[in-house]
PDB file of C-alpha atoms in Angstrom:
ATOM      1  CA  MET U   1     -25.046  57.949  64.831  1.00 37.00           C
ATOM      2  CA  ASN U   2     -28.085  59.399  66.400  1.00 42.00           C
ATOM      3  CA  ASN U   3     -30.742  61.393  64.448  1.00 42.00           C
ATOM      4  CA  ASN U   4     -29.431  64.882  65.445  1.00 42.00           C
ATOM      5  CA  LYS U   5     -25.775  64.038  64.402  1.00 38.00           C
ATOM      6  CA  THR U   6     -27.193  62.388  61.110  1.00 37.00           C
ATOM      7  CA  ARG U   7     -29.156  65.503  60.154  1.00 39.00           C
ATOM      8  CA  THR U   8     -26.116  67.739  60.891  1.00 35.00           C
ATOM      9  CA  ALA U   9     -23.952  65.517  58.886  1.00 36.00           C
ATOM     10  CA  ILE U  10     -26.386  65.780  55.948  1.00 35.00           C
ATOM     11  CA  ALA U  11     -26.666  69.527  56.134  1.00 37.00           C
ATOM     12  CA  VAL U  12     -22.775  69.622  56.182  1.00 31.00           C
ATOM     13  CA  SER U  13     -22.407  67.485  53.370  1.00 35.00           C
ATOM     14  CA  PHE U  14     -25.044  69.402  51.238  1.00 34.00           C
ATOM     15  CA  ALA U  15     -23.416  72.736  52.200  1.00 32.00           C
ATOM     16  CA  THR U  16     -20.109  71.465  50.953  1.00 30.00           C
ATOM     17  CA  LEU U  17     -21.620  70.415  47.663  1.00 31.00           C
ATOM     18  CA  LEU U  18     -23.207  73.832  47.162  1.00 32.00           C
ATOM     19  CA  LEU U  19     -19.887  75.518  47.838  1.00 29.00           C
ATOM     20  CA  THR U  20     -18.210  73.455  45.258  1.00 28.00           C
ATOM     21  CA  GLY U  21     -21.123  73.750  42.789  1.00 33.00           C
ATOM     22  CA  THR U  22     -21.337  69.878  42.576  1.00 34.00           C
ATOM     23  CA  VAL U  23     -25.107  69.978  43.185  1.00 35.00           C
ATOM     24  CA  LEU U  24     -25.593  71.764  39.916  1.00 37.00           C
ATOM     25  CA  ALA U  25     -24.257  68.672  38.007  1.00 50.00           C
ATOM     26  CA  ALA U  26     -25.592  66.081  40.505  1.00 76.00           C
ATOM     27  CA  SER U  27     -26.814  62.644  38.896  1.00 88.00           C
ATOM     28  CA  VAL U  28     -30.513  62.209  38.566  1.00 88.00           C
ATOM     29  CA  PRO U  29     -31.634  58.670  39.466  1.00 90.00           C
ATOM     30  CA  ARG U  30     -31.921  56.432  36.238  1.00 91.00           C
ATOM     31  CA  GLY U  31     -35.158  55.055  35.228  1.00 89.00           C
ATOM     32  CA  ILE U  32     -37.196  58.104  35.802  1.00 79.00           C
ATOM     33  CA  PRO U  33     -38.961  57.966  32.382  1.00 72.00           C
ATOM     34  CA  ALA U  34     -38.571  60.835  29.955  1.00 69.00           C
ATOM     35  CA  ASN U  35     -41.472  63.151  29.279  1.00 61.00           C
ATOM     36  CA  VAL U  36     -42.105  61.463  25.939  1.00 53.00           C
ATOM     37  CA  LYS U  37     -44.994  59.204  24.652  1.00 60.00           C
ATOM     38  CA  PRO U  38     -43.948  55.664  23.818  1.00 57.00           C
ATOM     39  CA  ASN U  39     -43.598  54.793  20.123  1.00 52.00           C
ATOM     40  CA  THR U  40     -46.017  51.891  19.581  1.00 53.00           C
ATOM     41  CA  ALA U  41     -45.101  51.314  15.993  1.00 50.00           C
ATOM     42  CA  HIS U  42     -41.939  49.213  16.596  1.00 51.00           C
ATOM     43  CA  ALA U  43     -41.159  46.436  14.175  1.00 54.00           C
ATOM     44  CA  PHE U  44     -40.217  43.983  17.042  1.00 74.00           C
ATOM     45  CA  ASP U  45     -41.481  44.039  20.668  1.00 92.00           C
ATOM     46  CA  LYS U  46     -40.070  41.491  22.973  1.00 96.00           C
ATOM     47  CA  ARG U  47     -41.661  42.500  26.305  1.00 96.00           C
ATOM     48  CA  PRO U  48     -42.697  39.647  28.628  1.00 98.00           C
ATOM     49  CA  ILE U  49     -46.209  38.202  27.981  1.00 98.00           C
ATOM     50  CA  ILE U  50     -48.195  38.757  30.983  1.00 98.00           C
ATOM     51  CA  GLY U  51     -51.423  36.813  31.799  1.00 96.00           C
ATOM     52  CA  PRO U  52     -53.774  36.243  34.655  1.00 95.00           C
ATOM     53  CA  ASN U  53     -51.580  33.736  36.474  1.00 96.00           C
ATOM     54  CA  SER U  54     -48.251  35.644  35.930  1.00 98.00           C
ATOM     55  CA  VAL U  55     -46.131  36.672  38.806  1.00 98.00           C
ATOM     56  CA  THR U  56     -45.933  40.393  39.446  1.00 98.00           C
ATOM     57  CA  PHE U  57     -44.105  42.292  36.639  1.00 98.00           C
ATOM     58  CA  GLY U  58     -42.280  45.638  36.549  1.00 98.00           C
ATOM     59  CA  ALA U  59     -39.370  47.357  34.687  1.00 98.00           C
ATOM     60  CA  TYR U  60     -36.446  49.566  34.782  1.00 98.00           C
ATOM     61  CA  ASP U  61     -37.801  51.761  32.024  1.00 97.00           C
ATOM     62  CA  PRO U  62     -35.777  54.925  31.148  1.00 95.00           C
ATOM     63  CA  HIS U  63     -37.202  55.011  27.505  1.00 93.00           C
ATOM     64  CA  SER U  64     -40.833  55.018  28.666  1.00 94.00           C
ATOM     65  CA  ASP U  65     -41.630  51.806  26.582  1.00 95.00           C
ATOM     66  CA  PHE U  66     -43.680  50.622  29.522  1.00 96.00           C
ATOM     67  CA  SER U  67     -45.304  54.016  30.413  1.00 95.00           C
ATOM     68  CA  ALA U  68     -48.841  53.090  29.285  1.00 95.00           C
ATOM     69  CA  ASP U  69     -48.432  49.254  29.918  1.00 97.00           C
ATOM     70  CA  PRO U  70     -51.088  48.328  32.521  1.00 97.00           C
ATOM     71  CA  ASN U  71     -49.047  45.125  33.188  1.00 98.00           C
ATOM     72  CA  SER U  72     -46.215  46.858  34.799  1.00 98.00           C
ATOM     73  CA  LYS U  73     -46.683  47.176  38.661  1.00 98.00           C
ATOM     74  CA  ILE U  74     -43.087  48.066  39.776  1.00 98.00           C
ATOM     75  CA  GLU U  75     -41.034  51.035  38.738  1.00 98.00           C
ATOM     76  CA  HIS U  76     -37.184  50.276  39.084  1.00 98.00           C
ATOM     77  CA  LEU U  77     -34.791  53.111  39.629  1.00 98.00           C
ATOM     78  CA  PHE U  78     -30.987  53.215  40.080  1.00 98.00           C
ATOM     79  CA  LEU U  79     -29.158  55.895  42.026  1.00 97.00           C
ATOM     80  CA  PRO U  80     -25.829  56.489  43.325  1.00 97.00           C
ATOM     81  CA  TRP U  81     -25.552  57.708  46.983  1.00 96.00           C
ATOM     82  CA  GLU U  82     -22.824  60.390  46.232  1.00 95.00           C
ATOM     83  CA  ASP U  83     -23.477  63.414  43.890  1.00 92.00           C
ATOM     84  CA  VAL U  84     -27.147  62.800  43.287  1.00 94.00           C
ATOM     85  CA  ASP U  85     -30.337  64.890  43.255  1.00 95.00           C
ATOM     86  CA  LEU U  86     -32.676  63.108  45.555  1.00 97.00           C
ATOM     87  CA  SER U  87     -35.479  65.722  45.181  1.00 95.00           C
ATOM     88  CA  SER U  88     -36.083  64.116  41.713  1.00 94.00           C
ATOM     89  CA  LEU U  89     -37.417  60.988  43.367  1.00 97.00           C
ATOM     90  CA  SER U  90     -40.659  63.029  43.734  1.00 96.00           C
ATOM     91  CA  ILE U  91     -40.968  62.754  39.813  1.00 95.00           C
ATOM     92  CA  ALA U  92     -40.718  59.079  39.854  1.00 96.00           C
ATOM     93  CA  ASP U  93     -43.118  58.973  42.856  1.00 97.00           C
ATOM     94  CA  GLU U  94     -45.728  60.901  40.983  1.00 97.00           C
ATOM     95  CA  TYR U  95     -45.348  58.754  37.899  1.00 96.00           C
ATOM     96  CA  ALA U  96     -45.549  55.605  39.943  1.00 97.00           C
ATOM     97  CA  GLN U  97     -48.769  56.786  41.715  1.00 98.00           C
ATOM     98  CA  LYS U  98     -50.401  57.695  38.450  1.00 97.00           C
ATOM     99  CA  ARG U  99     -50.061  54.314  37.155  1.00 97.00           C
ATOM    100  CA  GLY U 100     -50.633  52.215  40.434  1.00 98.00           C
ATOM    101  CA  ARG U 101     -46.945  50.956  40.658  1.00 98.00           C
ATOM    102  CA  LYS U 102     -44.596  50.481  43.633  1.00 98.00           C
ATOM    103  CA  LEU U 103     -41.157  51.957  43.619  1.00 98.00           C
ATOM    104  CA  PHE U 104     -38.141  49.737  43.497  1.00 98.00           C
ATOM    105  CA  ILE U 105     -34.854  51.676  44.269  1.00 98.00           C
ATOM    106  CA  THR U 106     -31.446  50.243  43.688  1.00 98.00           C
ATOM    107  CA  VAL U 107     -28.806  52.270  45.773  1.00 98.00           C
ATOM    108  CA  GLU U 108     -25.272  51.888  44.518  1.00 98.00           C
ATOM    109  CA  PRO U 109     -22.714  53.075  47.226  1.00 98.00           C
ATOM    110  CA  TRP U 110     -20.548  55.207  44.908  1.00 96.00           C
ATOM    111  CA  SER U 111     -20.612  58.134  42.578  1.00 94.00           C
ATOM    112  CA  TRP U 112     -21.234  57.707  39.035  1.00 92.00           C
ATOM    113  CA  ALA U 113     -18.425  59.884  38.324  1.00 88.00           C
ATOM    114  CA  LEU U 114     -15.501  57.697  37.903  1.00 83.00           C
ATOM    115  CA  ASP U 115     -12.989  60.169  39.241  1.00 83.00           C
ATOM    116  CA  TRP U 116     -15.014  60.409  42.531  1.00 84.00           C
ATOM    117  CA  ARG U 117     -14.834  56.715  43.348  1.00 92.00           C
ATOM    118  CA  SER U 118     -13.054  55.452  46.445  1.00 95.00           C
ATOM    119  CA  SER U 119     -11.119  52.054  46.295  1.00 96.00           C
ATOM    120  CA  PRO U 120     -12.817  48.975  47.673  1.00 97.00           C
ATOM    121  CA  GLU U 121     -10.686  49.240  50.848  1.00 97.00           C
ATOM    122  CA  GLN U 122     -11.568  52.972  51.210  1.00 97.00           C
ATOM    123  CA  LEU U 123     -15.247  52.447  50.621  1.00 98.00           C
ATOM    124  CA  LEU U 124     -15.517  49.506  53.042  1.00 98.00           C
ATOM    125  CA  SER U 125     -13.572  51.139  55.909  1.00 98.00           C
ATOM    126  CA  GLY U 126     -15.617  54.282  55.459  1.00 98.00           C
ATOM    127  CA  ILE U 127     -18.944  52.440  55.729  1.00 98.00           C
ATOM    128  CA  LEU U 128     -17.805  50.376  58.811  1.00 98.00           C
ATOM    129  CA  ALA U 129     -16.581  53.595  60.456  1.00 98.00           C
ATOM    130  CA  GLY U 130     -19.798  55.281  59.866  1.00 98.00           C
ATOM    131  CA  ARG U 131     -18.460  57.874  57.423  1.00 98.00           C
ATOM    132  CA  TYR U 132     -21.115  57.136  54.937  1.00 98.00           C
ATOM    133  CA  ASP U 133     -24.133  56.967  57.326  1.00 98.00           C
ATOM    134  CA  ALA U 134     -25.234  60.348  56.187  1.00 98.00           C
ATOM    135  CA  ASN U 135     -25.326  59.190  52.645  1.00 98.00           C
ATOM    136  CA  MET U 136     -27.625  56.392  53.452  1.00 98.00           C
ATOM    137  CA  ALA U 137     -29.649  58.476  55.880  1.00 98.00           C
ATOM    138  CA  ALA U 138     -30.291  61.064  53.089  1.00 98.00           C
ATOM    139  CA  VAL U 139     -31.437  58.519  50.506  1.00 98.00           C
ATOM    140  CA  CYS U 140     -33.777  56.804  52.948  1.00 98.00           C
ATOM    141  CA  SER U 141     -35.222  59.952  54.451  1.00 98.00           C
ATOM    142  CA  ALA U 142     -36.051  61.087  50.838  1.00 98.00           C
ATOM    143  CA  ALA U 143     -37.641  57.669  50.189  1.00 98.00           C
ATOM    144  CA  ALA U 144     -39.590  57.955  53.567  1.00 98.00           C
ATOM    145  CA  GLY U 145     -41.286  61.139  52.083  1.00 98.00           C
ATOM    146  CA  LEU U 146     -42.691  59.458  49.065  1.00 98.00           C
ATOM    147  CA  LYS U 147     -46.356  58.335  48.636  1.00 98.00           C
ATOM    148  CA  SER U 148     -45.304  54.928  46.885  1.00 98.00           C
ATOM    149  CA  GLU U 149     -44.599  51.762  48.555  1.00 98.00           C
ATOM    150  CA  VAL U 150     -40.685  51.416  48.344  1.00 98.00           C
ATOM    151  CA  THR U 151     -38.307  48.596  48.291  1.00 98.00           C
ATOM    152  CA  ILE U 152     -34.639  49.598  48.809  1.00 98.00           C
ATOM    153  CA  ARG U 153     -31.773  47.350  47.182  1.00 98.00           C
ATOM    154  CA  TRP U 154     -28.353  48.244  48.364  1.00 98.00           C
ATOM    155  CA  ALA U 155     -25.033  47.281  46.630  1.00 98.00           C
ATOM    156  CA  GLN U 156     -26.317  44.572  44.356  1.00 98.00           C
ATOM    157  CA  GLU U 157     -24.397  41.687  42.822  1.00 98.00           C
ATOM    158  CA  MET U 158     -21.745  41.590  45.584  1.00 98.00           C
ATOM    159  CA  ASP U 159     -20.926  37.996  44.423  1.00 98.00           C
ATOM    160  CA  ALA U 160     -19.967  38.928  40.837  1.00 96.00           C
ATOM    161  CA  THR U 161     -16.540  38.438  39.616  1.00 92.00           C
ATOM    162  CA  ASP U 162     -16.460  40.741  36.610  1.00 93.00           C
ATOM    163  CA  ASN U 163     -15.000  43.768  38.357  1.00 91.00           C
ATOM    164  CA  GLN U 164     -18.062  45.922  37.561  1.00 94.00           C
ATOM    165  CA  PHE U 165     -18.704  46.884  41.184  1.00 97.00           C
ATOM    166  CA  THR U 166     -16.313  48.262  43.875  1.00 97.00           C
ATOM    167  CA  TRP U 167     -18.145  46.314  46.645  1.00 98.00           C
ATOM    168  CA  SER U 168     -17.903  43.012  44.671  1.00 97.00           C
ATOM    169  CA  HIS U 169     -14.050  43.018  45.733  1.00 97.00           C
ATOM    170  CA  TRP U 170     -14.874  42.663  49.366  1.00 98.00           C
ATOM    171  CA  LYS U 171     -14.732  39.585  51.467  1.00 98.00           C
ATOM    172  CA  ALA U 172     -18.124  38.079  52.175  1.00 98.00           C
ATOM    173  CA  ALA U 173     -18.128  38.693  55.923  1.00 98.00           C
ATOM    174  CA  ASP U 174     -17.219  42.359  55.230  1.00 98.00           C
ATOM    175  CA  TYR U 175     -19.867  42.773  52.655  1.00 98.00           C
ATOM    176  CA  ALA U 176     -22.476  41.320  55.136  1.00 98.00           C
ATOM    177  CA  SER U 177     -21.363  43.680  57.887  1.00 98.00           C
ATOM    178  CA  ALA U 178     -21.596  46.680  55.534  1.00 98.00           C
ATOM    179  CA  TYR U 179     -25.093  45.799  54.414  1.00 98.00           C
ATOM    180  CA  ARG U 180     -26.155  45.228  57.988  1.00 98.00           C
ATOM    181  CA  ARG U 181     -25.046  48.689  59.010  1.00 98.00           C
ATOM    182  CA  MET U 182     -26.631  50.314  55.888  1.00 98.00           C
ATOM    183  CA  VAL U 183     -29.956  48.646  56.515  1.00 98.00           C
ATOM    184  CA  THR U 184     -29.698  49.647  60.267  1.00 98.00           C
ATOM    185  CA  VAL U 185     -29.055  53.226  59.399  1.00 98.00           C
ATOM    186  CA  CYS U 186     -31.929  53.314  56.813  1.00 98.00           C
ATOM    187  CA  ARG U 187     -34.522  51.936  59.177  1.00 98.00           C
ATOM    188  CA  GLN U 188     -33.833  54.836  61.561  1.00 98.00           C
ATOM    189  CA  HIS U 189     -35.128  57.164  58.861  1.00 98.00           C
ATOM    190  CA  ASN U 190     -37.481  54.850  57.016  1.00 97.00           C
ATOM    191  CA  LYS U 191     -39.831  52.677  58.980  1.00 95.00           C
ATOM    192  CA  SER U 192     -42.067  51.298  56.032  1.00 97.00           C
ATOM    193  CA  ALA U 193     -39.489  50.353  53.307  1.00 98.00           C
ATOM    194  CA  LYS U 194     -38.769  46.727  52.495  1.00 98.00           C
ATOM    195  CA  TYR U 195     -35.045  45.744  51.949  1.00 98.00           C
ATOM    196  CA  MET U 196     -33.587  43.559  49.178  1.00 99.00           C
ATOM    197  CA  TRP U 197     -30.456  41.658  49.376  1.00 99.00           C
ATOM    198  CA  SER U 198     -29.619  40.890  45.684  1.00 98.00           C
ATOM    199  CA  PRO U 199     -26.710  38.682  44.580  1.00 98.00           C
ATOM    200  CA  LYS U 200     -26.054  38.071  41.016  1.00 98.00           C
ATOM    201  CA  GLY U 201     -26.664  34.400  41.506  1.00 97.00           C
ATOM    202  CA  GLU U 202     -22.986  33.006  41.552  1.00 97.00           C
ATOM    203  CA  PRO U 203     -22.199  29.682  43.375  1.00 97.00           C
ATOM    204  CA  GLY U 204     -20.533  31.274  46.505  1.00 97.00           C
ATOM    205  CA  LEU U 205     -23.448  33.735  47.217  1.00 98.00           C
ATOM    206  CA  ALA U 206     -24.529  32.294  50.417  1.00 98.00           C
ATOM    207  CA  ALA U 207     -21.504  33.507  52.106  1.00 98.00           C
ATOM    208  CA  PHE U 208     -22.566  36.995  51.532  1.00 98.00           C
ATOM    209  CA  TYR U 209     -25.956  36.576  53.296  1.00 98.00           C
ATOM    210  CA  PRO U 210     -26.284  39.350  55.992  1.00 98.00           C
ATOM    211  CA  GLY U 211     -29.078  37.606  58.074  1.00 98.00           C
ATOM    212  CA  ASN U 212     -32.832  37.225  58.068  1.00 98.00           C
ATOM    213  CA  ASP U 213     -33.445  40.252  60.250  1.00 98.00           C
ATOM    214  CA  VAL U 214     -32.044  42.669  57.678  1.00 98.00           C
ATOM    215  CA  VAL U 215     -33.482  40.857  54.514  1.00 98.00           C
ATOM    216  CA  ASP U 216     -37.156  41.092  53.447  1.00 98.00           C
ATOM    217  CA  ILE U 217     -36.692  40.011  49.901  1.00 98.00           C
ATOM    218  CA  ILE U 218     -34.041  38.308  47.754  1.00 99.00           C
ATOM    219  CA  GLY U 219     -33.273  39.601  44.310  1.00 98.00           C
ATOM    220  CA  LEU U 220     -31.475  37.732  41.464  1.00 98.00           C
ATOM    221  CA  SER U 221     -30.188  38.775  38.097  1.00 98.00           C
ATOM    222  CA  VAL U 222     -31.133  36.654  35.124  1.00 98.00           C
ATOM    223  CA  PHE U 223     -30.102  37.455  31.658  1.00 98.00           C
ATOM    224  CA  GLY U 224     -30.452  35.366  28.523  1.00 98.00           C
ATOM    225  CA  LEU U 225     -27.890  36.009  25.487  1.00 98.00           C
ATOM    226  CA  GLN U 226     -28.460  33.560  22.726  1.00 98.00           C
ATOM    227  CA  GLN U 227     -24.846  33.356  21.448  1.00 98.00           C
ATOM    228  CA  TYR U 228     -23.302  33.324  25.066  1.00 98.00           C
ATOM    229  CA  ASP U 229     -25.679  30.286  25.945  1.00 98.00           C
ATOM    230  CA  LYS U 230     -24.397  28.375  22.934  1.00 98.00           C
ATOM    231  CA  ASP U 231     -20.782  29.123  23.546  1.00 98.00           C
ATOM    232  CA  LYS U 232     -20.789  28.569  27.332  1.00 97.00           C
ATOM    233  CA  PHE U 233     -23.621  25.914  27.913  1.00 97.00           C
ATOM    234  CA  GLY U 234     -23.579  24.168  24.392  1.00 98.00           C
ATOM    235  CA  LYS U 235     -27.360  24.994  23.892  1.00 98.00           C
ATOM    236  CA  GLU U 236     -29.916  27.792  24.217  1.00 98.00           C
ATOM    237  CA  ARG U 237     -31.118  27.965  27.878  1.00 98.00           C
ATOM    238  CA  THR U 238     -34.597  28.799  28.850  1.00 98.00           C
ATOM    239  CA  PHE U 239     -35.617  31.352  31.511  1.00 98.00           C
ATOM    240  CA  ALA U 240     -36.220  28.349  33.866  1.00 98.00           C
ATOM    241  CA  GLU U 241     -32.836  26.950  33.407  1.00 98.00           C
ATOM    242  CA  ALA U 242     -31.105  30.308  33.813  1.00 98.00           C
ATOM    243  CA  LEU U 243     -32.989  31.031  36.985  1.00 98.00           C
ATOM    244  CA  ALA U 244     -32.638  27.652  38.584  1.00 98.00           C
ATOM    245  CA  PRO U 245     -28.973  27.737  39.938  1.00 98.00           C
ATOM    246  CA  GLY U 246     -29.388  30.932  41.725  1.00 98.00           C
ATOM    247  CA  TYR U 247     -32.847  30.111  43.003  1.00 98.00           C
ATOM    248  CA  ARG U 248     -31.736  26.741  44.490  1.00 98.00           C
ATOM    249  CA  LEU U 249     -28.941  28.641  46.510  1.00 98.00           C
ATOM    250  CA  VAL U 250     -31.260  31.349  47.956  1.00 98.00           C
ATOM    251  CA  ALA U 251     -34.548  29.223  48.420  1.00 98.00           C
ATOM    252  CA  GLY U 252     -33.293  27.992  51.880  1.00 98.00           C
ATOM    253  CA  PHE U 253     -33.303  31.509  53.338  1.00 98.00           C
ATOM    254  CA  GLY U 254     -37.186  31.380  53.219  1.00 98.00           C
ATOM    255  CA  LYS U 255     -37.706  34.833  51.719  1.00 98.00           C
ATOM    256  CA  PRO U 256     -39.632  35.868  48.756  1.00 98.00           C
ATOM    257  CA  VAL U 257     -37.615  35.890  45.573  1.00 98.00           C
ATOM    258  CA  VAL U 258     -37.614  38.471  42.728  1.00 98.00           C
ATOM    259  CA  VAL U 259     -35.701  38.520  39.475  1.00 99.00           C
ATOM    260  CA  ALA U 260     -34.586  42.035  40.094  1.00 98.00           C
ATOM    261  CA  GLU U 261     -32.961  42.368  36.701  1.00 98.00           C
ATOM    262  CA  LEU U 262     -34.093  40.434  33.689  1.00 98.00           C
ATOM    263  CA  GLY U 263     -33.194  40.711  30.128  1.00 98.00           C
ATOM    264  CA  TYR U 264     -32.783  38.682  26.977  1.00 98.00           C
ATOM    265  CA  GLU U 265     -31.573  38.967  23.391  1.00 98.00           C
ATOM    266  CA  GLY U 266     -31.279  36.697  20.378  1.00 97.00           C
ATOM    267  CA  ASP U 267     -33.188  35.749  17.314  1.00 97.00           C
ATOM    268  CA  PHE U 268     -37.107  35.693  17.116  1.00 96.00           C
ATOM    269  CA  GLY U 269     -37.387  32.059  18.461  1.00 97.00           C
ATOM    270  CA  TYR U 270     -35.299  32.583  21.410  1.00 98.00           C
ATOM    271  CA  VAL U 271     -36.714  35.943  22.455  1.00 98.00           C
ATOM    272  CA  HIS U 272     -40.263  34.632  22.048  1.00 97.00           C
ATOM    273  CA  ASN U 273     -39.443  31.520  24.211  1.00 98.00           C
ATOM    274  CA  TRP U 274     -38.259  33.788  27.030  1.00 98.00           C
ATOM    275  CA  ALA U 275     -41.036  36.395  26.585  1.00 98.00           C
ATOM    276  CA  GLU U 276     -43.594  33.599  26.919  1.00 98.00           C
ATOM    277  CA  ASN U 277     -42.037  31.967  29.995  1.00 98.00           C
ATOM    278  CA  ALA U 278     -40.258  34.756  31.954  1.00 98.00           C
ATOM    279  CA  ALA U 279     -43.264  35.790  34.075  1.00 98.00           C
ATOM    280  CA  LYS U 280     -44.820  32.468  34.570  1.00 98.00           C
ATOM    281  CA  GLN U 281     -45.536  30.783  37.981  1.00 98.00           C
ATOM    282  CA  TYR U 282     -43.494  27.696  38.293  1.00 98.00           C
ATOM    283  CA  PRO U 283     -44.083  24.966  40.839  1.00 98.00           C
ATOM    284  CA  GLU U 284     -40.284  24.569  41.104  1.00 98.00           C
ATOM    285  CA  PHE U 285     -39.945  28.179  42.042  1.00 98.00           C
ATOM    286  CA  PRO U 286     -42.674  28.708  44.714  1.00 98.00           C
ATOM    287  CA  GLN U 287     -40.942  31.676  46.292  1.00 98.00           C
ATOM    288  CA  LEU U 288     -40.684  33.490  43.011  1.00 98.00           C
ATOM    289  CA  THR U 289     -43.029  36.522  43.415  1.00 98.00           C
ATOM    290  CA  ALA U 290     -41.924  39.066  40.835  1.00 98.00           C
ATOM    291  CA  VAL U 291     -39.743  39.754  37.670  1.00 98.00           C
ATOM    292  CA  VAL U 292     -38.409  43.200  36.781  1.00 98.00           C
ATOM    293  CA  TYR U 293     -37.130  43.872  33.266  1.00 98.00           C
ATOM    294  CA  PHE U 294     -34.076  45.755  32.553  1.00 98.00           C
ATOM    295  CA  ASN U 295     -35.253  47.886  29.558  1.00 98.00           C
ATOM    296  CA  ASP U 296     -32.022  49.316  28.307  1.00 97.00           C
ATOM    297  CA  LYS U 297     -28.655  48.509  26.755  1.00 97.00           C
ATOM    298  CA  GLU U 298     -26.064  46.667  29.053  1.00 97.00           C
ATOM    299  CA  VAL U 299     -23.985  49.358  30.804  1.00 94.00           C
ATOM    300  CA  TYR U 300     -20.931  47.096  31.414  1.00 95.00           C
ATOM    301  CA  PRO U 301     -19.256  44.881  28.745  1.00 96.00           C
ATOM    302  CA  TRP U 302     -19.852  41.144  28.779  1.00 96.00           C
ATOM    303  CA  PRO U 303     -16.866  38.985  28.152  1.00 94.00           C
ATOM    304  CA  ARG U 304     -15.463  39.309  24.575  1.00 93.00           C
ATOM    305  CA  PRO U 305     -16.786  39.106  22.033  1.00 96.00           C
ATOM    306  CA  TYR U 306     -20.392  39.750  23.312  1.00 97.00           C
ATOM    307  CA  GLY U 307     -20.026  43.384  24.044  1.00 97.00           C
ATOM    308  CA  LEU U 308     -22.996  45.349  25.336  1.00 97.00           C
ATOM    309  CA  PRO U 309     -26.173  43.292  24.676  1.00 98.00           C
ATOM    310  CA  ASN U 310     -29.385  45.425  24.083  1.00 97.00           C
ATOM    311  CA  TRP U 311     -32.112  44.205  26.340  1.00 98.00           C
ATOM    312  CA  ARG U 312     -34.433  46.927  25.271  1.00 97.00           C
ATOM    313  CA  VAL U 313     -37.923  45.391  24.465  1.00 97.00           C
ATOM    314  CA  VAL U 314     -38.191  47.249  21.209  1.00 93.00           C
ATOM    315  CA  SER U 315     -35.982  47.671  18.358  1.00 79.00           C
ATOM    316  CA  ASP U 316     -34.816  51.086  16.965  1.00 60.00           C
ATOM    317  CA  GLU U 317     -36.311  50.195  13.656  1.00 54.00           C
ATOM    318  CA  VAL U 318     -39.942  51.280  13.409  1.00 45.00           C
ATOM    319  CA  VAL U 319     -42.750  50.310  11.051  1.00 36.00           C
ATOM    320  CA  ASN U 320     -43.651  52.911   8.494  1.00 36.00           C
TER     321      ASN U 320
END
C-alpha cells in the first residue's frame, strides 16, 4: 500500500470510529504510569539489584514503582492496534524524556475488547491481504513523532502453547510472513525505530524466525515462580537456568538479546537470588544487553493451581 492510500485508510478508519463513538472508549496503552508518587515505605521490595556492571535495565511500570528509580533506562508500554488512543503515546514520551529513558512498545495485533477479536484465521488472512496495513501504519506514524528512541515489538510469544494470543495459533511460516509484512509497513512510516522479534522461548521457536533483515533485536520472556519450579523441574531454578534454554536457541541468529519480560515470585530467599542475578552480565550470555521487568500482576492464568502470580516488585503491605 503506498503512502497516499495508507493515509486515506487511516483517515477512513478513524472517521468510522468517530461515527460509532468507539474513540471515546478507546484503550490507552498500558504502562503509562499514573500521576502518583511512588510509595517508598513498602515492607518488601524485590526489584532487580543494579550495579555498575549490570546490563541495561528497564520496566513495564503501570504502578509508578520505578518512576524515581535512576537505574531504569527503558519504559515499556503495551498497546493493541485496534480501538486505541495513540495520542496518549505523547504522555509516555514526555515521561521517558524527563527520566532519560528509551521507549519500548509492544504492539498486540488485536483489540483488548474480547468481542472485537477476529479468529486466528481471520486475523492472519487479513494481515496478509493488507487489510491491517493501516493499523500498523497508524501505530508507527505515531511512534515516529515521538522524541524518545523507540523499539517496536510486534506480536510477542508467537511460539507459546497456552492459548493466550490469537497469533500463537498460526503456523510458523505464516507468522514469519505476517511479521515481515508488518515491519515492512512500519518502516515506511518510521525510519528510526528498531524492531524486536520476541518468542517466549519454547523449543520450536526457530521456525518462527522471519529473517535477519527484519529483526534488530531478539526478546525472550523469563519468569521465575518458586512453586512452579519445584513442581516442574524438581528444584528452584536461578535466573541463569531459566534463561539458558531460550538463549541457546536464539544466539545463533547473531542479534542482541533482551529479556523483554522478566518477573519472579516466591519466598525471600528465592526472590533475593533472582534480584541479585537477573541483571548481571554473564560470560555464557554474551549477547544479553538488557532486561525489562514486568511490574504487575500476571494477566493470563498459569496452569492450575498457580493462578495469576504477582510479579510486582513491592508488596501491598506497607510499613507503618
